[in-house]
Structures are given as C-alpha cells and as structure tokens.
Tab-separated table of C-alpha atoms and ligand atoms in Angstrom:
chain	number	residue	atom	x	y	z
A	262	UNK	CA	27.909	5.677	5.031
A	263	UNK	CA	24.436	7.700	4.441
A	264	UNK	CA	22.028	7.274	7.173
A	265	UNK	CA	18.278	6.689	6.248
A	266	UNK	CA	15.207	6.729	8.425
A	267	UNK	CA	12.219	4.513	7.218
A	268	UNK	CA	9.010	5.946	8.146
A	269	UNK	CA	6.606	3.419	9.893
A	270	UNK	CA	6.320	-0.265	11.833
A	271	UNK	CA	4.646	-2.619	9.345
A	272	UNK	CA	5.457	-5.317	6.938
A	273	UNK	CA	5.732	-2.871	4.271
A	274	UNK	CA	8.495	-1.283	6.152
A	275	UNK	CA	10.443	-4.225	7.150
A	276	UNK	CA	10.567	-4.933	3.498
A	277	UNK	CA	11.843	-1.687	2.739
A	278	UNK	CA	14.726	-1.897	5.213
A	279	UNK	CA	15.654	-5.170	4.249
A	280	UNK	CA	15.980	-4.034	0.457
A	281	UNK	CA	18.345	-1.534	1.737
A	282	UNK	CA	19.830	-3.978	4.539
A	283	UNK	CA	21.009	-6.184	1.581
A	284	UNK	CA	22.796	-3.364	-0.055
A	285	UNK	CA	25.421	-3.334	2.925
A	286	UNK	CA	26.428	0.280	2.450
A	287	UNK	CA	24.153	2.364	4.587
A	288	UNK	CA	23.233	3.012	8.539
A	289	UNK	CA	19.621	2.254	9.273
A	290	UNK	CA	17.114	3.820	11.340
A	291	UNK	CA	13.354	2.719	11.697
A	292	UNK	CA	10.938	4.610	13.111
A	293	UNK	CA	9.231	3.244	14.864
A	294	UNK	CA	9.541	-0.199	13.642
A	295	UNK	CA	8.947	-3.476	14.729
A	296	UNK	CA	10.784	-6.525	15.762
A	297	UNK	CA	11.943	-7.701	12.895
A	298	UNK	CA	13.429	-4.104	11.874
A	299	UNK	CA	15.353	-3.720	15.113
A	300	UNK	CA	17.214	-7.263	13.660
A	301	UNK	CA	18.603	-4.796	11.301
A	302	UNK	CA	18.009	-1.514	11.965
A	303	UNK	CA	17.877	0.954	14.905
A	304	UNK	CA	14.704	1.334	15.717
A	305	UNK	CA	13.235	4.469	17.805
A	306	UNK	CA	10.234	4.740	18.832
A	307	UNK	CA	9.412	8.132	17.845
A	308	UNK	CA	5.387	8.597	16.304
A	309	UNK	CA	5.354	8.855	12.756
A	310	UNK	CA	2.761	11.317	13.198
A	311	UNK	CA	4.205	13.828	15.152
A	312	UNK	CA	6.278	15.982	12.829
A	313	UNK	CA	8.168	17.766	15.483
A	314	UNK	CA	9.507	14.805	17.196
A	315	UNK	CA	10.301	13.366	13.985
A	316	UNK	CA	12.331	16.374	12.576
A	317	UNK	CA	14.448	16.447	16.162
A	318	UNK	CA	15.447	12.790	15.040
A	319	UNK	CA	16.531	13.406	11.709
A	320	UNK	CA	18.827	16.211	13.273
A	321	UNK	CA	19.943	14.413	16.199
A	322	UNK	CA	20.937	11.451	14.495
A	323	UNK	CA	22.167	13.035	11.241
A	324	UNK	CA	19.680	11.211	8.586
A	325	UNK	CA	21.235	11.921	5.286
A	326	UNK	CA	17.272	10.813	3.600
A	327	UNK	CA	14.362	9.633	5.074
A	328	UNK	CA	11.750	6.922	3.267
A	329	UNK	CA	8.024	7.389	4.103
A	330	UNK	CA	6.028	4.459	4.211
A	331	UNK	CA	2.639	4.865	5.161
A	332	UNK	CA	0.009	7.562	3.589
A	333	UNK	CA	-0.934	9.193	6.957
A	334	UNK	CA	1.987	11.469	7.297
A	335	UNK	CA	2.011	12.044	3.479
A	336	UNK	CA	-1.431	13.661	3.886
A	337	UNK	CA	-0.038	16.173	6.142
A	338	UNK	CA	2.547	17.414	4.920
A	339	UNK	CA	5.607	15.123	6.092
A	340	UNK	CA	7.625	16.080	3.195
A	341	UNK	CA	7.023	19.471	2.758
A	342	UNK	CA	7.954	20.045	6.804
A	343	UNK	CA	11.021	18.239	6.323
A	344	UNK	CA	11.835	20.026	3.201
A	345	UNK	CA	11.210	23.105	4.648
A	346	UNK	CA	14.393	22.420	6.620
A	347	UNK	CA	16.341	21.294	3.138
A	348	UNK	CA	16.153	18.032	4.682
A	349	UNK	CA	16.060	15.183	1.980
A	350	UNK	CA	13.083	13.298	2.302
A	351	UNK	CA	11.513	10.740	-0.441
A	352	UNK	CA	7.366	10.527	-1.070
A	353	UNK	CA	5.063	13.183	-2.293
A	354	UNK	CA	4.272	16.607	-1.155
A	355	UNK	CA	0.944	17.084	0.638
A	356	UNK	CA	-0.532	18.539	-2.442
A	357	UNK	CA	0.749	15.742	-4.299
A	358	UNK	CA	-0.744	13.279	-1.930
A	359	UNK	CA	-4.412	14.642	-2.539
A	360	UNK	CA	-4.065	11.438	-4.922
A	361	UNK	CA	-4.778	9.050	-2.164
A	362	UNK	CA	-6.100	11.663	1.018
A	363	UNK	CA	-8.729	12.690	-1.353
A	364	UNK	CA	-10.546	10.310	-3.860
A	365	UNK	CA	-12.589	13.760	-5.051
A	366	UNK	CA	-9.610	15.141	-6.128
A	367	UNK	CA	-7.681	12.125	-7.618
A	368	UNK	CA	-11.425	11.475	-9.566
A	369	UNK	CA	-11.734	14.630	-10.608
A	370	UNK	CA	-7.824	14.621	-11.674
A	371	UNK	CA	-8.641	11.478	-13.482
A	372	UNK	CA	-11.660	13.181	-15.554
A	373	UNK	CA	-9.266	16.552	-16.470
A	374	UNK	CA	-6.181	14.322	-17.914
A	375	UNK	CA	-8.177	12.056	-19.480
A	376	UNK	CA	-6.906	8.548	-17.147
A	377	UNK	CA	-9.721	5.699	-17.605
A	378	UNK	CA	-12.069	5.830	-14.823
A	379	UNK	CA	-15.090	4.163	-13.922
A	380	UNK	CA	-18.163	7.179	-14.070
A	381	UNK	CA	-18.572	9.658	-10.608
A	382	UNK	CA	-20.382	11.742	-9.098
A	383	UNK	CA	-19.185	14.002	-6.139
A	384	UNK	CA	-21.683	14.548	-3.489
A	385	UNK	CA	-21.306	16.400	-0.214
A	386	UNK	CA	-24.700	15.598	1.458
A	387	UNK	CA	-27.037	12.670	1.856
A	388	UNK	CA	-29.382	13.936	-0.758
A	389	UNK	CA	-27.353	14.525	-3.590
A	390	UNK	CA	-25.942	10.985	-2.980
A	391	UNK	CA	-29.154	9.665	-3.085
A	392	UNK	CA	-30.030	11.479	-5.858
A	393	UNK	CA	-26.659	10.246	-7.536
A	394	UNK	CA	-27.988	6.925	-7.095
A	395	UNK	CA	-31.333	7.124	-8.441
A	396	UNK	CA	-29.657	8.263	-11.934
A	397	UNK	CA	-26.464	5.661	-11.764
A	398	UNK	CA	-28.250	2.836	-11.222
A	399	UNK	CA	-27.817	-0.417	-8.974
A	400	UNK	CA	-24.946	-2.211	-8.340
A	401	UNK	CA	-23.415	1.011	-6.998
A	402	UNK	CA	-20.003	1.917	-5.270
A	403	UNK	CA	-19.873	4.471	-2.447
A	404	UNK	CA	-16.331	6.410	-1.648
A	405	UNK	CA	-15.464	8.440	1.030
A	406	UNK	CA	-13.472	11.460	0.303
A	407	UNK	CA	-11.181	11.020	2.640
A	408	UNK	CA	-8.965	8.612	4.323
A	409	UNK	CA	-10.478	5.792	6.212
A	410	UNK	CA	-7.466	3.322	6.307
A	411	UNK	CA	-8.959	1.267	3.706
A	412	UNK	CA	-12.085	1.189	4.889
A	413	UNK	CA	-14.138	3.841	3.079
A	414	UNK	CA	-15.299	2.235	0.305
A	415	UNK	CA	-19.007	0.009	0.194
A	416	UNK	CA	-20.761	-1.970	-2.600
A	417	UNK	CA	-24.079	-1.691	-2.556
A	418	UNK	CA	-26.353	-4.091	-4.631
A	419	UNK	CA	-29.344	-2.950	-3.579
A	420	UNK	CA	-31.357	-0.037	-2.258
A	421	UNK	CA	-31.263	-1.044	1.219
A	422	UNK	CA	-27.118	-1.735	1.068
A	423	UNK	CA	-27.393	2.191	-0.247
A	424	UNK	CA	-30.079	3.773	2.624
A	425	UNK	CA	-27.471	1.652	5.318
A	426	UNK	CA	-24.337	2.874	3.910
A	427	UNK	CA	-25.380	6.121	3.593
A	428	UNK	CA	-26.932	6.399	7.244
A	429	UNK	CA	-22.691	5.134	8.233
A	430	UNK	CA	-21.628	7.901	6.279
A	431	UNK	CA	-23.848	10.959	6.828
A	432	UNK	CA	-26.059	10.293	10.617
A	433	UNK	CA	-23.502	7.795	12.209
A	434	UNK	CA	-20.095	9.308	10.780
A	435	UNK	CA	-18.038	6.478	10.849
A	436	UNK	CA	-15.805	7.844	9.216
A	437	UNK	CA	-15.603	11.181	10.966
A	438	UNK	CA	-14.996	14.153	8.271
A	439	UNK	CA	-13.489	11.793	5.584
A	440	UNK	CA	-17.038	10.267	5.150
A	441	UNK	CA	-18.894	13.453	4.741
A	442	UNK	CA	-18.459	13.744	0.450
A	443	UNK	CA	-18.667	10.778	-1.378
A	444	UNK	CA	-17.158	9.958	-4.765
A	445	UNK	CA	-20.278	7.532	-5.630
A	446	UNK	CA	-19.110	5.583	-8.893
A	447	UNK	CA	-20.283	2.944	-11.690
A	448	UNK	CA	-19.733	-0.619	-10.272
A	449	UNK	CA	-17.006	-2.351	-12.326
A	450	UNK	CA	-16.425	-5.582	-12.184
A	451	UNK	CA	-13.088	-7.287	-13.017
A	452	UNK	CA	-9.704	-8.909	-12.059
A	453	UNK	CA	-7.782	-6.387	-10.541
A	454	UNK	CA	-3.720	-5.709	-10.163
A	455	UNK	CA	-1.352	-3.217	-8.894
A	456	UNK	CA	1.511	-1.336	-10.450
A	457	UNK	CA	4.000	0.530	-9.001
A	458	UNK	CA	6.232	3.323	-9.967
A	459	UNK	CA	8.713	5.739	-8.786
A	460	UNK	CA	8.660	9.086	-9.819
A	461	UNK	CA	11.018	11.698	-10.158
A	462	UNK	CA	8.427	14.538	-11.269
A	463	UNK	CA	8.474	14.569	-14.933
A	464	UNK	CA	9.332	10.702	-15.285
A	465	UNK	CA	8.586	7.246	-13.736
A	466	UNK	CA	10.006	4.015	-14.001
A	467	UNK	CA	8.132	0.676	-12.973
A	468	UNK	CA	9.629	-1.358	-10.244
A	469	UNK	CA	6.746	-3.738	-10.016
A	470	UNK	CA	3.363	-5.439	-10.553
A	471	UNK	CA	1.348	-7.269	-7.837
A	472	UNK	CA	-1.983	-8.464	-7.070
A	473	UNK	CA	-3.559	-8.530	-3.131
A	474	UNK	CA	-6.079	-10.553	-1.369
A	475	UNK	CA	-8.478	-8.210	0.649
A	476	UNK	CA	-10.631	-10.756	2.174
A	477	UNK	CA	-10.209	-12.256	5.030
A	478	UNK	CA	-10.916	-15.934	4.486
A	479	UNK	CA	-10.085	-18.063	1.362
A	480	UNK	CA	-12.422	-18.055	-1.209
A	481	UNK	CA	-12.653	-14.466	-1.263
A	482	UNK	CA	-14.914	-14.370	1.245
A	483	UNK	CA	-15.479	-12.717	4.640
A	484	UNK	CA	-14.582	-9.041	5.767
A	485	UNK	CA	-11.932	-6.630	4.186
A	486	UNK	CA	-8.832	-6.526	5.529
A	487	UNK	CA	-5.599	-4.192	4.933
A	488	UNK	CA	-4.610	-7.215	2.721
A	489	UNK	CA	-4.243	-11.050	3.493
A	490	UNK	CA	-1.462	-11.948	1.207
A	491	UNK	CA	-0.005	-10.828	-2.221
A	492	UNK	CA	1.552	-12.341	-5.492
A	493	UNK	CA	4.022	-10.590	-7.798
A	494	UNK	CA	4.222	-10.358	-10.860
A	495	UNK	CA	0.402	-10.157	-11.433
A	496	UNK	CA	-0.962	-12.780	-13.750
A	497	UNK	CA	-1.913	-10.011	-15.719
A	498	UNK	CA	0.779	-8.332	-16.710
A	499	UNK	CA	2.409	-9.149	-20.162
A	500	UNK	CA	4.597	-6.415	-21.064
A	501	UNK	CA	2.474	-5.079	-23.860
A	502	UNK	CA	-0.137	-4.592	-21.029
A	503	UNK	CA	1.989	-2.956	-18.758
A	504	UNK	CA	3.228	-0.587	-21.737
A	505	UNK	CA	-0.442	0.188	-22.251
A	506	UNK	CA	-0.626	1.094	-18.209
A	507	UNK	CA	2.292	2.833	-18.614
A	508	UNK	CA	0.763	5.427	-21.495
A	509	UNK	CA	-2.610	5.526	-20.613
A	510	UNK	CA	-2.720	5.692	-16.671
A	511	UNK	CA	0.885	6.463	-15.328
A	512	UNK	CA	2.421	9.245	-17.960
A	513	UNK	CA	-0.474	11.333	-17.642
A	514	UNK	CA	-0.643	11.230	-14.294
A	515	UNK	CA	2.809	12.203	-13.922
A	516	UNK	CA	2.486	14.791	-16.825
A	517	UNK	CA	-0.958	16.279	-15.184
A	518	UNK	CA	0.544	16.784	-12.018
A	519	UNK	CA	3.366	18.728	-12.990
A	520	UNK	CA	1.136	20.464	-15.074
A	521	UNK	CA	-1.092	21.401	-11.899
A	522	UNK	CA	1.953	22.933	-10.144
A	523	UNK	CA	2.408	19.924	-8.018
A	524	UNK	CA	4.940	17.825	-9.410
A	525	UNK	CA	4.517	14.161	-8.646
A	526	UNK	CA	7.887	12.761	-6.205
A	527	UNK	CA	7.668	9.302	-4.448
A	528	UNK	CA	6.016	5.886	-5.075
A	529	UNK	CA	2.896	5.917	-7.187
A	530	UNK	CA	0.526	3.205	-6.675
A	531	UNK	CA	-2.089	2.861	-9.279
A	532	UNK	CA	-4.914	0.033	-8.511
A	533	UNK	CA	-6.216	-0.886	-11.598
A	534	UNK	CA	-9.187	-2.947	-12.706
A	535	UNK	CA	-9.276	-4.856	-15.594
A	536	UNK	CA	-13.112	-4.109	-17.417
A	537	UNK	CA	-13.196	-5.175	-21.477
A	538	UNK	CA	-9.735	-5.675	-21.600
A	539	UNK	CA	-9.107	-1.836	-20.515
A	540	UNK	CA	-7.108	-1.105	-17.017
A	541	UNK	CA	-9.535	1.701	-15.050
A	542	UNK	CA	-8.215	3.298	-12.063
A	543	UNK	CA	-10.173	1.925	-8.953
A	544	UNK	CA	-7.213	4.385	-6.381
A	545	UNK	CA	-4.179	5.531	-6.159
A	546	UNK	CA	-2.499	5.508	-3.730
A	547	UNK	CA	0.725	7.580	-2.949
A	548	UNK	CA	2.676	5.135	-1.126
A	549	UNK	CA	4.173	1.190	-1.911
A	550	UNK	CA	1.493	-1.227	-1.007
A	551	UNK	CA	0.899	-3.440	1.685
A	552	UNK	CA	1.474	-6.633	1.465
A	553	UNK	CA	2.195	-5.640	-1.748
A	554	UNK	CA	5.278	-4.188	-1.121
A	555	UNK	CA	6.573	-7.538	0.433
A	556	UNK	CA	6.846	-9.366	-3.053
A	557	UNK	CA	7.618	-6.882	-5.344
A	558	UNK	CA	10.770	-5.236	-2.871
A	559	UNK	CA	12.520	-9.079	-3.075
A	560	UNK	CA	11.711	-9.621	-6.824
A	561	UNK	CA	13.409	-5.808	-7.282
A	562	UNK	CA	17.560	-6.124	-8.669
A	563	UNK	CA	18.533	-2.768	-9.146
A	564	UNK	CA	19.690	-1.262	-5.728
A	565	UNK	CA	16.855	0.652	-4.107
A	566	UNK	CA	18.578	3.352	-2.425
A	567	UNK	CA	19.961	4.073	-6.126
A	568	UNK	CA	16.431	4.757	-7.135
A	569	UNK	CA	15.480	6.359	-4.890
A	570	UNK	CA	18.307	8.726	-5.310
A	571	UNK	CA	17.694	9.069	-9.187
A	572	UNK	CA	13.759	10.082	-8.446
A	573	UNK	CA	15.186	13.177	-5.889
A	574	UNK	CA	17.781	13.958	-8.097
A	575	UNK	CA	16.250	13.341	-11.516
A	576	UNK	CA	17.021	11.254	-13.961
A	577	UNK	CA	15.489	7.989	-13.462
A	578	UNK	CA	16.276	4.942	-15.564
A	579	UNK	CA	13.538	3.815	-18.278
A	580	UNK	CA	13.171	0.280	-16.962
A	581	UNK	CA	14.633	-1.546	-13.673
A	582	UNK	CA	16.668	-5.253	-13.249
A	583	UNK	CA	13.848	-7.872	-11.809
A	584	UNK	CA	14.723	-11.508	-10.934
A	585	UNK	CA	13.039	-14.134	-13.010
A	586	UNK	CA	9.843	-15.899	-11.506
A	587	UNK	CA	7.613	-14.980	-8.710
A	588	UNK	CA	7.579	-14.363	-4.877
A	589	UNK	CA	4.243	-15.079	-2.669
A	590	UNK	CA	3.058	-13.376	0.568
A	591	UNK	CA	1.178	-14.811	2.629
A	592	UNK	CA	0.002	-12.838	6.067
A	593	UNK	CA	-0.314	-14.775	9.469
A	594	UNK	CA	-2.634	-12.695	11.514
A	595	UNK	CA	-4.330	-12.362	14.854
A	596	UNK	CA	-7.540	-15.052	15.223
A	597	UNK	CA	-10.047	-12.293	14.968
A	598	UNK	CA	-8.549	-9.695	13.049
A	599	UNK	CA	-9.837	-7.775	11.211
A	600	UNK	CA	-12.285	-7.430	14.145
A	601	UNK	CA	-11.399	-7.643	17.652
A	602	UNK	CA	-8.018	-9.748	18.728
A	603	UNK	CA	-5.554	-10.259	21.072
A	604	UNK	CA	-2.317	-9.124	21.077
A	605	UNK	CA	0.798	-10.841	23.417
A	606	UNK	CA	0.856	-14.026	21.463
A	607	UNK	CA	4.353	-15.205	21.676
A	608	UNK	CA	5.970	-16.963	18.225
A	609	UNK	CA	8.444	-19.610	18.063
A	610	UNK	CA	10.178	-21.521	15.634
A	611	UNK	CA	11.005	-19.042	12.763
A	612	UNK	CA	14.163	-20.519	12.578
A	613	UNK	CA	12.911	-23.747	12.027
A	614	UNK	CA	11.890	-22.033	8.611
A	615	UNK	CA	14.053	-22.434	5.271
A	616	UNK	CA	16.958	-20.133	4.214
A	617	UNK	CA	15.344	-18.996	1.383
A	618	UNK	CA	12.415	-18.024	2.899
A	619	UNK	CA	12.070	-14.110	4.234
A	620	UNK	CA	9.708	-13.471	6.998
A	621	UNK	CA	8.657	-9.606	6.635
A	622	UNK	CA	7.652	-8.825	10.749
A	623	UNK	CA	4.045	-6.575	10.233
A	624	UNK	CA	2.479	-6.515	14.121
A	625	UNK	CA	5.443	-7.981	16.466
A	626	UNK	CA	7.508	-7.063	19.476
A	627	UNK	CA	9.723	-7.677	21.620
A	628	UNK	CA	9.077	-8.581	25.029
A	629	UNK	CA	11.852	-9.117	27.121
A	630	UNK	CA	13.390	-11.064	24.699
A	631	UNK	CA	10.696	-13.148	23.521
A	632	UNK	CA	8.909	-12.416	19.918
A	633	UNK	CA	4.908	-11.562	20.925
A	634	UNK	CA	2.290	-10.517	18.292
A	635	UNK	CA	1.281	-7.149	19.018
A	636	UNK	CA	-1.144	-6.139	16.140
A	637	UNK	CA	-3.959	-7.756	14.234
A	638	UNK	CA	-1.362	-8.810	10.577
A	639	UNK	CA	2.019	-10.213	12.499
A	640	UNK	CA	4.178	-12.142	10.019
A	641	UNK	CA	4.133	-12.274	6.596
A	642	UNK	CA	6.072	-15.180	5.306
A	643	UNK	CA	7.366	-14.991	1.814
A	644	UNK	CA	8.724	-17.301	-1.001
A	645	UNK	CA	10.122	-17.329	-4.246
A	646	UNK	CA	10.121	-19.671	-7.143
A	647	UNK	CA	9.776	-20.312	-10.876
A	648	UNK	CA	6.684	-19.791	-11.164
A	649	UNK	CA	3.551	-18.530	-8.320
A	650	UNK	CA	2.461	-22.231	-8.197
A	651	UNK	CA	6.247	-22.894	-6.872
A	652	UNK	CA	6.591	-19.838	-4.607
A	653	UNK	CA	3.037	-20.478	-3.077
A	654	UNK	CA	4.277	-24.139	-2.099
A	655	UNK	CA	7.451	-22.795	-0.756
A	656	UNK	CA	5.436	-20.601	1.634
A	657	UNK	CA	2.404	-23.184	2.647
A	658	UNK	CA	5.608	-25.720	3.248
A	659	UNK	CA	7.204	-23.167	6.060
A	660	UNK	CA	4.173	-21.664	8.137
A	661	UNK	CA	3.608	-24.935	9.582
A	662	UNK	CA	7.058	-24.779	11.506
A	663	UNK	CA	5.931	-21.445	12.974
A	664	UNK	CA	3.957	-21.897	16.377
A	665	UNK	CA	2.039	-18.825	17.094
A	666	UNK	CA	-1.397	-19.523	18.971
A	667	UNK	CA	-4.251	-17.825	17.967
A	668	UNK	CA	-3.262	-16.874	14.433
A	669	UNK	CA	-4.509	-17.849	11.032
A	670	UNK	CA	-3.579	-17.490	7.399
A	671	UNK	CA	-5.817	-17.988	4.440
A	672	UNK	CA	-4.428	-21.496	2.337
A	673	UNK	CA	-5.381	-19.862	-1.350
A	674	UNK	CA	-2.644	-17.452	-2.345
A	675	UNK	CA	-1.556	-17.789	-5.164
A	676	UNK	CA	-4.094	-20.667	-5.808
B	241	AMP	P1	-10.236	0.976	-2.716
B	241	AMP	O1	-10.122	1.215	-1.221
B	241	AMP	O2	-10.563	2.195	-3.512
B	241	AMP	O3	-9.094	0.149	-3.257
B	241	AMP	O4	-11.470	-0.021	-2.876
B	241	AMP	C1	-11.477	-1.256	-2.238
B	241	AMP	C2	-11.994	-2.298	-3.187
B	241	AMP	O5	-13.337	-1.966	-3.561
B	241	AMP	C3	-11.228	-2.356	-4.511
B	241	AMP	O6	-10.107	-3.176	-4.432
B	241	AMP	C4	-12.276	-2.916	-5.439
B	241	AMP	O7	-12.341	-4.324	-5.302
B	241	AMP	C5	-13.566	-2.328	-4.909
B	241	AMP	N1	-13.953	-1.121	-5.685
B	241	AMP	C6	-13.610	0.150	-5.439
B	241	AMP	N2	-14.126	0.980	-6.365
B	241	AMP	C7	-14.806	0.202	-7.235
B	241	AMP	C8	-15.570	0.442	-8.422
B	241	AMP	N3	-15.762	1.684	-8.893
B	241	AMP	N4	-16.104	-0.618	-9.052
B	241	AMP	C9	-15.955	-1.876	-8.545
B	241	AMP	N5	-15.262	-2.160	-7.454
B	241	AMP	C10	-14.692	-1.159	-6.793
B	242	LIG	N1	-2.744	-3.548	-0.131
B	242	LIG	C1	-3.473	-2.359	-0.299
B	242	LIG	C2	-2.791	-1.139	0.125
B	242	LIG	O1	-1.615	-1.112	0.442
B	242	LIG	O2	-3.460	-0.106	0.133
C-alpha cells in the first residue's frame, strides 16, 4: 500500500484526501490537516512551511509521494528540496512556480509565448506606476509582484482609487516586498472561469472547469475573500471552448516552459476571463483551487493517484472520465471573516445532513472531542445533481441542519 502525504489543512486538502480516500488502496497522511482529514487520514501536525521538519516526516514515516496543496511552499522550493533527496513529490519546481509567486514573470511569460493577456506594464517604483497610469488610462488594475494570499490585486476607477492604492503599496507596504513592483494592467471586464490541468512537462490533460465567488456577500458584493463558494463545470465551458483554452492558453504554456529550461510538473491553474468571446489570462496559479478544488475533485472518475502517477512518470492520458452533471460548493464561514472573527465555535448536526452530500472541513478542529471552527472559511458543504440549479438546491436544503453560531454563507451559488 503506497503512503502519500497531502501538503496543507484546508478544504482544498480535505478534498484531495478524500479523492484518494475513495480509492481504498493507499495509507494517508495529512499534514497538517484538519478535522475532517484526521476522519480519514493521519494527520501530523508538522508546518508545511518548514522544509526540514517536513523532509524528517516523509523519512520517518516512509511516504512513497507527497501532494502539495497550497502555493506557499511551492514558492520555495518544496519540490526541489524533496527531490533533492530522490524523494517523489508532485507540484512544480520553484522555478516553475514563478507562474503564481511572481505575476512579473508569469506576464512577461505570457507576452514571450504569445498566451492572450490583458496589456502590462512592470513598474518597480511609485513613479513609473504612476506614470504607467497616466498612459493606460482609467479603469486601471494594480498587481503586486508577489504573493499576497490573494490579496494583491486593486481596481482602481479613478485617480484617487490609484494615489490610495499606490500609497498601500509603496509608503505603507502592505504587502511587505511582494508589493514593491507592480504588474499594472488594462481593466478587462468579463465572466470569468477556471480550468485546471495536470501536467507531466511536455503534456497536460484537463481534469476540470470551475467558476468561484470572491465576494463575500451575495450579489457580488462586499470584500474579497479566498473564495465563498464554487460551481463546476463552468457555464462557460462547451467543449469547443475548452479546446480553444486548451491551444491557445494551456499548450503554450506547457511548451514555453519546457522551452525555458523549467519544465512545467503539477496542477496548472489558469484563471481566465472571458473579453469578446476570447479567454485572457487574469493568473495562474500553480496549485488546484480553492473552493475550486472541492467541486471539480468529486465530479473527477478516473482515479487520482493514477494521474498523478502518469504526470511524474510521463505519459498522461489525452482526456479524463467526469461524471455527468454538476456539483456546488458552498463555504460556511466565520461571522466576520474576511475581517476579524472568532474562532472556538463548536458545530453540530452534520450528520443530520444527507448521504449524498460531502462536507469538505476548511477551518475546523478538534477539541476534546467536540468539532470547533478554528479559522475564518470552516465547512464547505457540497452537492451534486443534474444540473447546477439541482446541485445548488441539494446544498441550500442541508446547511440548515448544521448548527454552528456565528457563521454565514452567501444564498446565491449557483443562482
Ligand atoms: P487575481 O488575484 O489575479 O485572480 O485577481 C483577483 C480578481 O481581480 C480576478 O478574479 C479578477 O476579477 C480581477 N482582475 C485581476 N486582474 C484583472 C484585469 N487585468 N482586468 C480585470 N479584472 C482583473
Ligand atoms: N479560488 C481561488 C484560488 O484558489 O486562488
């Protein structure tokens, strides 16, 4: 039985042990998880961040592979430590990763292999970015560089939003060194979906397509958030489309990174926005999504680990087994995130909750036997039907049964 370790403690990573859970042939390990991994993995609470902790676990407990799922430990080098050792290990090198740890490089990547992008201009100081401005024009969308756990990125209508946004950048430094150059692009405007690929180096194959809600509140409205809920497929994606993404966005990605020396391994995450019928790259990001992840991983047939396998190994298939119809995610969260909140909440009644619905654990514990919340997403409930209409009403039909004070969901997903 091969052991895998799954990198992180979110929803994302719930989902991704529970796609390997159902394949009943391997031994589990989450690092450091959550509550609802420990149901079916081992969880150990070991930082996902500090490489030499991690690599003691792998050889202590014999991991035959270990899955990466969040884009911190990407950026610095996870994989190429591990590999270092000839320890297997699935996601992209730390070059490779520059994709999504540095929106300079994956623009100016974009520009060199010819992958539809809205227009950029890389600044490194206050000036130039005002300067940048003055020629692009108004709306305007300001990047930073580096990684700001979604949080980096500000549309600015007018020339005040612009003066403010770049006084957070440059005097205040909110966002520390990864706010100090600023990819500052052409406003598009546009529905938007996600696609998501495995790659092997040379070849990818798509697993999935999904769309997110950012906002906190229905409508669209309120703050940003790492993502509210999620629907998969996307609305958008006919298969003539997604051949389109597949030639114009994905291959030469794939092709120019293996051109550049730094062949592309791992999940590829391309989020796309739909402007005159054309898909432009808005990110990618080097990583599954979440709460993407948490519909796509269910709708997914063919085994996961086997995928996986084939992208180390080479020789991915051309297309992958998906069920028919849709699956819905909608996140319960802490009354105040994505600002302040507590944490400590406990949650009841899950198994009140139909068989056929999954509940991915994001922000949860265990304490002392009880389920609390201990982060600002906590549960993301998921639900699958013929259509998103169905799977949506699956889901709205269940959270009720769930008693967690102090949480709230938005009521439009999938709407
Ligand atoms: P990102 O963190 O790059 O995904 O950006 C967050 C959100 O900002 C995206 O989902 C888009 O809605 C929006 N955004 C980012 N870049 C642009 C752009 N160039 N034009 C319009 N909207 C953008
Ligand atoms: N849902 C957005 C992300 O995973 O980055």
């Amino acid at each position: 039985m091969a052991k895998i370790l799954i990198l992180g403690s979110g929803g994302r990573e719930h989902a991704l042990v529970w796609s390997l859970a159902q394949e009943q042939s391997h031994d589990l390990v989450c690092a450091p998880g959550n509550a609802g991994t420990a149901n079916i993995a081992t969880n150990i609470a070991v930082d996902v961040n500090d490489h030499n902790s991690l690599l003691k676990l792998v050889e202590k407990e014999g991991i035959n592979l270990t899955v990466v799922g969040p884009e911190a430990p990407l950026a610095v080098g996870i994989v190429d430590r591990l590999q270092t050792e000839e320890l297997r290990i699935f996601g992209p090198s730390q070059a490779a990763a520059q994709l999504e740890s540095s929106k300079l490089f994956a623009r100016d990547f974009m520009r060199e292999v010819g992958i539809p992008h809205p227009d950029y201009r890389a600044c490194r100081s206050k000036a130039k970015a005002q300067a940048a401005v003055r020629d692009m024009g108004l709306p305007i969308v300001l990047k930073a560089d580096g990684l700001a756990a979604g949080k980096g990125v500000i549309i600015c209508q007018t020339q005040a939003d612009v003066d403010d946004a770049l006084d957070l950048y440059f005097d205040q430094r909110a966002f520390g060194e990864a706010g100090l150059a600023l990819s500052v692009e052409q406003c598009l405007s546009g529905p938007e979906m996600s696609v998501f690929a495995l790659c092997d180096g040379e070849s990818f194959v798509i697993i999935g397509t999904a769309q997110d809600y950012k906002r906190a509140y229905d409508g669209d409205l309120g703050p940003n958030t790492g993502g509210m809920g999620s629907i998969a497929p996307s609305p958008l994606a006919t298969s003539e489309f997604v051949d389109e993404i597949a030639e114009t966005v994905l291959k030469p990605a794939v092709d120019g990174m293996k051109a550049r020396g730094c062949p592309y391994i791992g999940c590829l995450y391309a989020g796309l926005m739909i402007a005159d019928g054309r898909p432009y790259v808005i990110e990618f990001n080097v990583r599954m999504g979440d709460p993407e992840s948490q519909v796509v991983l269910p709708l997914l047939e063919t085994p996961l680990s086997e995928l996986v396998e084939q992208a180390l190994s080479g020789g991915l298939p051309d297309s992958v087994n998906t069920k028919p119809g849709a699956a819905v995610c909608v996140v319960v969260a802490s009354e105040g995130y994505p600002g302040e909140y507590e944490k400590g909440k406990p949650i009841t009644g899950l198994e009140r909750l139909d068989e056929d619905i999954i509940v991915y654990h994001a922000g949860t514990a265990d304490r002392d036997g009880q389920l609390v919340s201990a982060g600002g997403r906590v549960l993301n409930v998921v639900g699958m039907g013929e259509t998103i209409a169905a799977a949506a009403a699956r889901v709205y039909e269940n959270i009720p049964r769930i008693d967690f004070p102090g949480s709230f969901y938005r009521k439009d997903i999938g709407g």
